[in-house]
Amino acid sequence: MKLKINSSSLNFFLFPFSFFLLIIIMLSSCSNTGPQTGTLSGTINLEGQSDHSNITIGVYKLAELDPDIVAINQEYPFIGVIINQHTEFDHRFGTLVKAGETDASGYFEINDIPTGVYNVVAIKDSFGFRYIYNVQINNGDNSITEKRKKDNIDENSSFNLLPLSFNLEGSKADLTLYPETVINSDITEPTIFESHHHYIIEQDIIVDNELTIEPGAVIRLNQGKDITSYGTFNAVGEYENFIWFTKNDGFSENLNTIEPDSNYIWDKVTLEPYSLTQVQWCKFDWANIGLLNHVNGFEISDCIIKESQCGFKTEDVDSTFCSNFNIKKIKTSPAILFFGCDGEINKLIITECKTGIETRDWSDPDIFNNYIFDADICIISSFNSKPKIKNNILILSDIGIQITNYSNPSIIENNIASNDCITLTMLYQPNILVVNLNNLNADIYCIKEIPHSTLSLANVDAEDNYFYTTIVSKIEDKIFDKFDAPPSQQYLFGIVDFEPFLNYECSSAGISK
């Protein structure tokens, strides 16, 4: 007799088995969804050594890029420097994830690194350090050699090997660290600071001959020390291979003990008159003054200045031209200071500074296409200066433009959004301050006159501006001039003539190509 099983009976028997099988598959799947990790290996050598052991390798989280600057880079890619890991990463202030060491052959292997993208640091006391940026760690084995090509660099590589220095005919090391060079005497003969070498400035140094600094060189200055050039000073780096001037503090191969001293700063780099100079693609940080210029007609571009007392200062020359800087966290003096100097200040990104730009003592540069935000004062014009301030964005600050001490700039086609957009004091009659074709968006005053005890303030030609309202009474509330002062003090004030005004934003205001 044949056993007959209908479909409903078969389903009854198969359902428990199918359910059990599904549970096994789900549990197996769950067991494979835990944290994925990888291993990073490679070979690093010390130049001139046979024993390459105890080189420390640190795997660091990527530096966080300032989202405001990233947004500016995207909207205005022709101003400032486009930031990335090369411009922002400093392992002294980074987050260490894993660390390891090399053996005598220079080989290292670091296990259990969570998958992701990291910056890798190789460091050895007395040999400096090197960075490898944007290293992709995948599940399993990863080698810093696997993307290498013999004759060129793989442009589609998941990480950038530009900083690496290969010796394909000799050592098979993926990276070489070079002995640090201590500089404790003046430079009196032609000298080269080589790529990816470290130079320790132990005392004040005078350049009396020719100094050439190659891309990727790191110049580490001891506290309070400076470099002064009377000769030839060539410091031209590359994008993603900057020359770096920084303080000689916090560079220990024991990565877990790095605690840089915030009060430790070096003094400055000074370019004296008749020095032959080229400065481009350089980083300056933790200085009293990043760069002080006394060279007439000096041109500097594509630099980054951070965490200093003053950024770039030029004084007692006819002209200076600076462009495409990123400047951040300049604490006490202006990020850019023109002292008795004409020229140009353009295409800068300045943030988190006490003062963005100051011109003083008969300085009349053109200030244009700059983006300044989160400052106490974006621009100061003082002591008889007459700069042309045009096509800038000055926002999120206490004061957009401050005019004082007989200065008389022209302010045209700017976007200014601050507590007070424009303030002026000691701008005496019969001068007239020209403020035209700007978009003025103030929390308190768009234009504010602040009287001196004896001097009568100038009148302001403030026609054809947009005040973000078309109601006359509201515009008047945003202006403080003679009509807002007590009768006994009105003689100290000028009049702000704001009519006719624009009924819409001025399309030509703000940054322009």
Coordinates of N, CA and C in Angstrom, one line a residue, residues 167-352:
N167 N 62.8 54.4 -2.9 CA 64.1 54.1 -3.6 C 64.0 52.7 -4.2
L168 N 63.5 52.7 -5.5 CA 63.2 51.4 -6.1 C 64.4 50.6 -6.5
E169 N 65.6 51.3 -6.6 CA 66.8 50.5 -7.0 C 67.6 50.0 -5.8
G170 N 67.3 50.7 -4.6 CA 68.1 50.3 -3.5 C 67.2 49.6 -2.4
S171 N 67.0 50.3 -1.3 CA 66.2 49.8 -0.2 C 64.8 49.6 -0.7
K172 N 64.1 48.6 -0.2 CA 62.7 48.3 -0.5 C 61.8 48.9 0.5
A173 N 62.3 49.8 1.3 CA 61.4 50.4 2.3 C 60.3 51.2 1.6
D174 N 59.1 51.2 2.2 CA 58.0 52.0 1.7 C 58.1 53.5 2.1
L175 N 58.9 53.7 3.2 CA 59.0 55.1 3.7 C 60.4 55.2 4.3
T176 N 61.0 56.4 4.2 CA 62.3 56.6 4.8 C 62.2 57.8 5.7
L177 N 62.7 57.7 6.9 CA 62.9 58.8 7.8 C 64.3 59.2 7.8
Y178 N 64.5 60.6 7.8 CA 65.9 61.1 7.7 C 66.3 61.7 9.1
P179 N 67.6 61.7 9.3 CA 68.1 62.3 10.6 C 67.7 63.8 10.7
E180 N 67.3 64.2 11.9 CA 67.0 65.6 12.1 C 68.3 66.4 12.0
T181 N 68.2 67.6 11.5 CA 69.3 68.5 11.4 C 69.1 69.7 12.3
V182 N 70.1 69.9 13.2 CA 70.0 71.0 14.2 C 70.7 72.2 13.6
I183 N 70.0 73.3 13.6 CA 70.6 74.5 13.1 C 70.9 75.5 14.3
N184 N 72.1 75.7 14.5 CA 72.5 76.6 15.7 C 73.5 77.6 15.3
S185 N 73.6 77.9 14.0 CA 74.5 78.9 13.5 C 73.9 79.6 12.3
D186 N 74.4 80.8 11.9 CA 73.8 81.5 10.8 C 74.1 80.8 9.5
I187 N 73.3 81.1 8.5 CA 73.5 80.5 7.2 C 74.3 81.4 6.3
T188 N 75.6 81.1 6.1 CA 76.5 82.0 5.4 C 77.0 81.4 4.1
E189 N 76.4 80.2 3.7 CA 76.7 79.7 2.4 C 75.5 79.0 1.8
P190 N 75.4 78.8 0.5 CA 74.1 78.2 -0.1 C 73.7 77.0 0.7
T191 N 72.5 76.9 1.1 CA 72.0 75.8 1.9 C 70.6 75.4 1.4
I192 N 70.4 74.1 1.4 CA 69.1 73.5 1.0 C 68.5 72.8 2.2
F193 N 67.3 73.1 2.6 CA 66.5 72.3 3.5 C 65.7 71.3 2.6
E194 N 66.0 70.0 2.7 CA 65.5 69.0 1.8 C 64.1 68.6 2.1
S195 N 63.4 68.1 1.1 CA 62.0 67.6 1.2 C 62.0 66.5 2.3
H196 N 61.0 66.6 3.2 CA 60.6 65.6 4.2 C 61.7 65.4 5.2
H197 N 62.7 66.4 5.3 CA 63.6 66.4 6.4 C 63.1 67.4 7.4
H198 N 63.6 67.2 8.7 CA 63.3 68.1 9.8 C 64.5 68.9 10.2
Y199 N 64.2 70.2 10.4 CA 65.3 71.1 10.8 C 64.9 71.8 12.1
I200 N 65.8 71.7 13.1 CA 65.5 72.2 14.4 C 66.2 73.5 14.6
I201 N 65.5 74.6 14.8 CA 66.1 75.9 15.0 C 66.3 76.1 16.5
E202 N 67.5 76.0 16.9 CA 67.8 76.1 18.4 C 68.0 77.5 18.9
Q203 N 68.5 78.4 18.0 CA 68.7 79.7 18.4 C 68.3 80.7 17.2
D204 N 68.3 82.0 17.5 CA 68.0 82.9 16.4 C 69.0 82.7 15.2
I205 N 68.4 82.6 14.0 CA 69.3 82.4 12.8 C 69.1 83.5 11.8
I206 N 70.3 83.9 11.3 CA 70.3 84.9 10.2 C 70.7 84.2 8.9
V207 N 69.9 84.5 7.9 CA 70.2 84.0 6.5 C 71.0 85.1 5.8
D208 N 72.3 84.9 5.6 CA 73.1 85.9 4.9 C 73.5 85.4 3.5
N209 N 73.1 84.2 3.1 CA 73.4 83.7 1.8 C 72.1 83.3 1.2
E210 N 72.1 82.1 0.6 CA 70.9 81.6 -0.1 C 70.4 80.4 0.6
L211 N 69.1 80.5 1.1 CA 68.4 79.3 1.7 C 67.3 78.9 0.8
T212 N 67.3 77.6 0.4 CA 66.2 77.1 -0.4 C 65.5 76.0 0.4
I213 N 64.2 76.1 0.6 CA 63.5 75.1 1.4 C 62.6 74.4 0.4
E214 N 62.7 73.1 0.4 CA 62.0 72.3 -0.6 C 60.6 71.8 0.0
P215 N 59.7 71.5 -0.9 CA 58.4 71.0 -0.5 C 58.5 69.9 0.5
G216 N 57.7 69.9 1.5 CA 57.6 68.9 2.5 C 58.6 69.0 3.7
A217 N 59.5 70.0 3.6 CA 60.4 70.2 4.7 C 59.7 70.7 5.9
V218 N 60.1 70.3 7.1 CA 59.5 70.7 8.4 C 60.5 71.5 9.2
I219 N 60.2 72.8 9.5 CA 61.1 73.6 10.2 C 60.5 73.8 11.6
R220 N 61.2 73.3 12.6 CA 60.7 73.3 14.0 C 61.6 74.3 14.8
L221 N 60.9 75.4 15.3 CA 61.7 76.4 16.0 C 61.4 76.3 17.5
N222 N 62.5 76.4 18.2 CA 62.4 76.4 19.7 C 61.7 77.7 20.2
Q223 N 61.3 77.6 21.4 CA 60.5 78.7 22.0 C 61.2 80.1 21.9
G224 N 60.5 81.0 21.3 CA 61.0 82.4 21.2 C 62.0 82.6 20.1
K225 N 62.4 81.6 19.3 CA 63.4 81.8 18.3 C 62.9 82.2 17.0
D226 N 63.7 82.8 16.2 CA 63.3 83.4 14.9 C 64.3 83.1 13.8
I227 N 63.9 83.3 12.6 CA 64.7 83.3 11.4 C 64.6 84.6 10.7
T228 N 65.8 85.3 10.4 CA 65.8 86.6 9.8 C 66.6 86.5 8.5
S229 N 66.0 86.9 7.4 CA 66.7 86.7 6.1 C 67.2 88.1 5.6
Y230 N 68.5 88.2 5.3 CA 69.1 89.4 4.6 C 69.5 88.9 3.2
G231 N 69.5 87.6 2.9 CA 69.9 87.1 1.7 C 68.8 86.6 0.8
T232 N 68.9 85.4 0.3 CA 67.9 84.8 -0.6 C 67.1 83.8 0.2
F233 N 65.8 83.9 0.2 CA 64.9 83.0 1.0 C 63.9 82.5 0.1
N234 N 64.1 81.2 -0.4 CA 63.1 80.6 -1.3 C 62.4 79.5 -0.5
A235 N 61.1 79.7 -0.3 CA 60.3 78.7 0.4 C 59.0 78.5 -0.4
V236 N 59.1 77.6 -1.3 CA 58.0 77.3 -2.2 C 57.7 75.8 -2.1
G237 N 56.5 75.5 -1.5 CA 56.0 74.2 -1.3 C 55.1 73.8 -2.5
E238 N 54.3 72.9 -2.2 CA 53.3 72.4 -3.2 C 52.0 72.2 -2.5
Y239 N 50.9 72.2 -3.3 CA 49.6 71.8 -2.7 C 49.7 70.4 -2.4
E240 N 49.3 70.0 -1.2 CA 49.4 68.7 -0.6 C 50.9 68.3 -0.3
N241 N 51.8 69.3 -0.3 CA 53.1 69.0 0.2 C 53.7 70.3 0.7
F242 N 53.1 70.9 1.7 CA 53.4 72.2 2.2 C 54.8 72.2 2.9
I243 N 55.5 73.3 2.9 CA 56.6 73.6 3.8 C 55.9 74.0 5.2
W244 N 56.4 73.5 6.3 CA 55.8 73.7 7.6 C 56.7 74.3 8.6
F245 N 56.4 75.5 9.0 CA 57.1 76.2 10.1 C 56.2 76.0 11.4
T246 N 56.7 75.4 12.4 CA 56.0 75.1 13.6 C 56.9 75.1 14.8
K247 N 56.2 75.0 16.0 CA 57.0 75.0 17.2 C 57.6 73.6 17.5
N248 N 58.8 73.6 18.1 CA 59.5 72.3 18.4 C 59.0 71.8 19.7
D249 N 57.8 71.4 19.7 CA 57.1 71.0 21.0 C 56.1 69.9 20.7
G250 N 56.1 68.8 21.4 CA 55.1 67.7 21.3 C 55.5 66.7 20.3
F251 N 56.8 66.6 19.9 CA 57.2 65.6 18.9 C 57.9 64.4 19.5
S252 N 57.2 63.6 20.2 CA 57.8 62.4 20.9 C 57.3 61.2 20.2
E253 N 58.3 60.2 20.1 CA 57.9 58.9 19.6 C 56.9 58.1 20.5
N254 N 56.9 58.5 21.7 CA 55.9 58.0 22.6 C 54.5 58.7 22.4
L255 N 53.7 58.2 21.5 CA 52.6 59.0 21.0 C 51.5 59.1 22.1
N256 N 51.6 58.3 23.1 CA 50.6 58.4 24.2 C 50.9 59.5 25.2
T257 N 52.1 60.1 25.1 CA 52.4 61.1 26.1 C 52.5 62.6 25.5
I258 N 52.0 62.7 24.3 CA 52.1 64.0 23.6 C 51.1 65.0 24.3
E259 N 51.7 66.1 24.9 CA 50.9 67.1 25.5 C 51.5 68.5 25.1
P260 N 51.3 69.0 24.0 CA 52.0 70.3 23.6 C 51.5 71.4 24.6
D261 N 52.5 72.3 24.8 CA 52.3 73.4 25.7 C 51.7 74.6 24.9
S262 N 50.5 75.0 25.3 CA 49.8 76.1 24.5 C 50.6 77.4 24.7
N263 N 51.4 77.6 25.7 CA 52.2 78.8 25.9 C 53.5 78.8 25.2
Y264 N 53.9 77.7 24.6 CA 55.1 77.5 23.9 C 54.9 78.0 22.4
I265 N 55.5 79.2 22.1 CA 55.5 79.7 20.7 C 56.8 80.1 20.3
W266 N 57.1 80.0 19.0 CA 58.3 80.6 18.4 C 58.1 82.0 18.0
D267 N 59.1 82.8 17.6 CA 58.9 84.2 17.4 C 58.4 84.5 16.0
K268 N 59.2 84.5 15.0 CA 58.8 84.9 13.7 C 59.8 84.6 12.6
V269 N 59.4 84.6 11.3 CA 60.3 84.6 10.2 C 60.2 86.1 9.7
T270 N 61.4 86.7 9.5 CA 61.5 88.1 9.1 C 62.2 88.2 7.8
L271 N 61.7 88.9 6.8 CA 62.3 89.2 5.5 C 62.7 90.6 5.5
E272 N 64.0 90.9 5.6 CA 64.5 92.2 5.6 C 64.7 92.8 4.2
P273 N 64.8 94.2 4.2 CA 64.9 94.8 2.9 C 66.0 94.3 2.0
Y274 N 65.7 94.2 0.7 CA 66.7 93.7 -0.3 C 66.9 92.2 -0.2
S275 N 66.2 91.5 0.7 CA 66.2 90.0 0.7 C 65.4 89.6 -0.6
L276 N 66.0 88.6 -1.3 CA 65.3 88.0 -2.5 C 64.4 86.9 -2.0
T277 N 63.1 87.0 -2.2 CA 62.3 86.0 -1.5 C 61.2 85.4 -2.4
Q278 N 60.9 84.2 -2.1 CA 59.7 83.5 -2.7 C 59.0 82.7 -1.6
V279 N 57.8 83.0 -1.3 CA 57.1 82.2 -0.3 C 55.7 81.8 -0.8
Q280 N 55.5 80.5 -0.9 CA 54.2 80.0 -1.4 C 54.0 78.6 -0.9
W281 N 52.8 78.2 -0.6 CA 52.4 76.9 -0.1 C 53.2 76.6 1.1
C282 N 53.1 77.5 2.1 CA 53.7 77.3 3.4 C 52.7 77.3 4.5
K283 N 52.9 76.6 5.6 CA 52.1 76.6 6.8 C 52.9 77.2 7.9
F284 N 52.3 78.1 8.7 CA 52.9 78.7 9.8 C 51.9 78.5 11.0
D285 N 52.4 78.0 12.1 CA 51.5 77.9 13.3 C 52.3 78.0 14.6
W286 N 51.6 78.4 15.6 CA 52.2 78.6 17.0 C 53.4 79.6 17.0
A287 N 53.2 80.7 16.3 CA 54.2 81.8 16.3 C 53.7 83.0 17.0
N288 N 54.7 83.9 17.3 CA 54.3 85.3 17.7 C 53.8 86.0 16.4
I289 N 54.6 86.1 15.4 CA 54.2 86.5 14.1 C 54.6 85.5 13.1
G290 N 53.7 85.0 12.3 CA 54.1 83.9 11.3 C 55.1 84.4 10.4
L291 N 54.9 85.6 9.7 CA 55.8 86.1 8.8 C 55.8 87.7 8.9
L292 N 56.9 88.3 9.0 CA 57.1 89.7 9.0 C 57.9 90.2 7.8
N293 N 57.3 91.1 7.0 CA 57.9 91.4 5.7 C 58.4 92.9 5.7
H294 N 59.6 93.1 5.3 CA 60.2 94.4 5.0 C 60.7 94.5 3.6
V295 N 60.2 93.7 2.7 CA 60.7 93.6 1.3 C 59.6 94.4 0.4
N296 N 60.1 95.4 -0.3 CA 59.1 96.1 -1.1 C 58.7 95.3 -2.3
G297 N 57.4 95.4 -2.6 CA 56.8 94.6 -3.7 C 56.7 93.1 -3.5
F298 N 56.8 92.7 -2.2 CA 56.8 91.3 -1.9 C 55.4 90.7 -2.3
E299 N 55.4 89.5 -2.9 CA 54.2 88.7 -3.2 C 54.2 87.4 -2.5
I300 N 53.1 87.1 -1.8 CA 53.0 85.8 -1.1 C 51.6 85.3 -1.3
S301 N 51.5 83.9 -1.5 CA 50.2 83.4 -1.8 C 50.1 81.9 -1.2
D302 N 48.9 81.4 -1.1 CA 48.6 80.0 -0.9 C 49.2 79.5 0.4
C303 N 49.1 80.3 1.5 CA 49.6 79.9 2.8 C 48.5 79.7 3.8
I304 N 48.9 79.0 4.9 CA 48.0 78.7 6.0 C 48.7 79.2 7.3
I305 N 48.0 80.0 8.0 CA 48.5 80.5 9.3 C 47.5 80.2 10.4
K306 N 47.9 79.6 11.5 CA 47.0 79.3 12.6 C 47.7 79.5 13.9
E307 N 46.8 79.6 14.9 CA 47.2 79.5 16.3 C 48.4 80.4 16.7
S308 N 48.4 81.6 16.2 CA 49.5 82.5 16.5 C 49.0 83.9 17.0
Q309 N 49.9 84.7 17.5 CA 49.5 86.0 18.0 C 49.2 87.0 16.9
C310 N 50.0 86.9 15.8 CA 49.7 87.7 14.6 C 50.0 86.9 13.4
G311 N 49.3 87.0 12.3 CA 49.5 86.1 11.2 C 50.6 86.6 10.3
F312 N 50.3 87.6 9.4 CA 51.2 88.2 8.5 C 51.2 89.7 8.6
K313 N 52.5 90.2 8.8 CA 52.6 91.7 9.0 C 53.6 92.2 8.0
T314 N 53.2 93.3 7.3 CA 54.1 94.0 6.4 C 54.2 95.5 6.8
E315 N 55.4 96.0 6.9 CA 55.5 97.4 7.3 C 56.7 98.1 6.6
D316 N 56.5 99.4 6.5 CA 57.5 100.3 6.0 C 58.0 100.0 4.6
V317 N 57.1 99.5 3.8 CA 57.4 99.3 2.4 C 56.4 100.0 1.5
D318 N 56.6 100.2 0.2 CA 55.7 100.8 -0.6 C 54.5 99.9 -0.9
S319 N 54.7 98.6 -1.1 CA 53.6 97.7 -1.5 C 53.9 96.3 -1.1
T320 N 52.9 95.6 -0.9 CA 52.9 94.1 -0.6 C 51.6 93.5 -1.2
F321 N 51.7 92.3 -1.7 CA 50.6 91.6 -2.4 C 50.4 90.2 -1.8
C322 N 49.3 90.0 -1.0 CA 49.1 88.7 -0.5 C 47.7 88.2 -0.9
S323 N 47.7 86.9 -1.2 CA 46.5 86.3 -1.8 C 46.4 84.9 -1.4
N324 N 45.1 84.4 -1.3 CA 44.8 83.0 -1.1 C 45.5 82.4 0.1
F325 N 45.1 83.0 1.3 CA 45.5 82.5 2.6 C 44.3 81.9 3.2
N326 N 44.5 80.9 4.1 CA 43.6 80.5 5.1 C 44.2 80.9 6.5
I327 N 43.5 81.7 7.3 CA 44.0 82.1 8.6 C 43.0 81.8 9.6
K328 N 43.4 81.2 10.7 CA 42.5 80.8 11.8 C 43.1 80.9 13.1
K329 N 42.3 81.4 14.1 CA 42.7 81.5 15.5 C 44.0 82.3 15.7
I330 N 43.9 83.6 15.3 CA 45.0 84.5 15.5 C 44.5 85.3 16.7
K331 N 45.2 85.3 17.8 CA 44.6 85.6 19.1 C 44.6 87.1 19.6
T332 N 45.7 87.8 19.4 CA 45.8 89.1 20.0 C 46.0 90.2 19.0
S333 N 46.7 90.0 17.9 CA 46.9 91.0 16.9 C 46.2 90.6 15.6
P334 N 46.2 91.5 14.6 CA 45.4 91.2 13.4 C 46.0 89.9 12.7
A335 N 45.1 89.2 12.0 CA 45.5 88.2 11.1 C 46.4 88.7 10.0
I336 N 46.0 89.8 9.4 CA 46.8 90.5 8.4 C 46.9 92.0 8.8
L337 N 48.2 92.5 8.9 CA 48.4 93.9 9.3 C 49.3 94.6 8.3
F338 N 48.7 95.6 7.6 CA 49.5 96.4 6.7 C 49.8 97.7 7.5
F339 N 51.1 98.0 7.6 CA 51.5 99.1 8.4 C 52.4 100.1 7.5
G340 N 51.7 101.2 7.0 CA 52.4 102.1 6.1 C 52.7 101.4 4.8
C341 N 51.7 100.7 4.2 CA 52.0 99.9 3.0 C 50.8 99.8 2.1
D342 N 51.0 100.0 0.8 CA 49.9 99.8 -0.2 C 50.0 98.4 -0.7
G343 N 49.2 98.1 -1.8 CA 49.3 96.8 -2.4 C 47.9 96.2 -2.5
E344 N 47.8 94.9 -2.3 CA 46.6 94.1 -2.4 C 46.5 93.1 -1.3
I345 N 45.3 92.9 -0.8 CA 44.9 91.9 0.2 C 43.7 91.2 -0.4
N346 N 43.8 90.0 -1.0 CA 42.7 89.4 -1.7 C 42.6 87.9 -1.6
K347 N 41.4 87.4 -1.7 CA 41.1 86.0 -1.7 C 41.6 85.3 -0.5
L348 N 41.3 85.9 0.7 CA 41.7 85.3 2.0 C 40.4 84.7 2.6
I349 N 40.6 83.6 3.4 CA 39.6 83.1 4.2 C 40.1 83.3 5.7
I350 N 39.4 84.0 6.5 CA 39.9 84.3 7.8 C 38.7 84.0 8.8
T351 N 39.0 83.3 9.9 CA 38.0 83.0 10.8 C 38.6 82.8 12.2
E352 N 37.7 83.0 13.2 CA 38.1 82.9 14.7 C 39.3 83.7 15.0

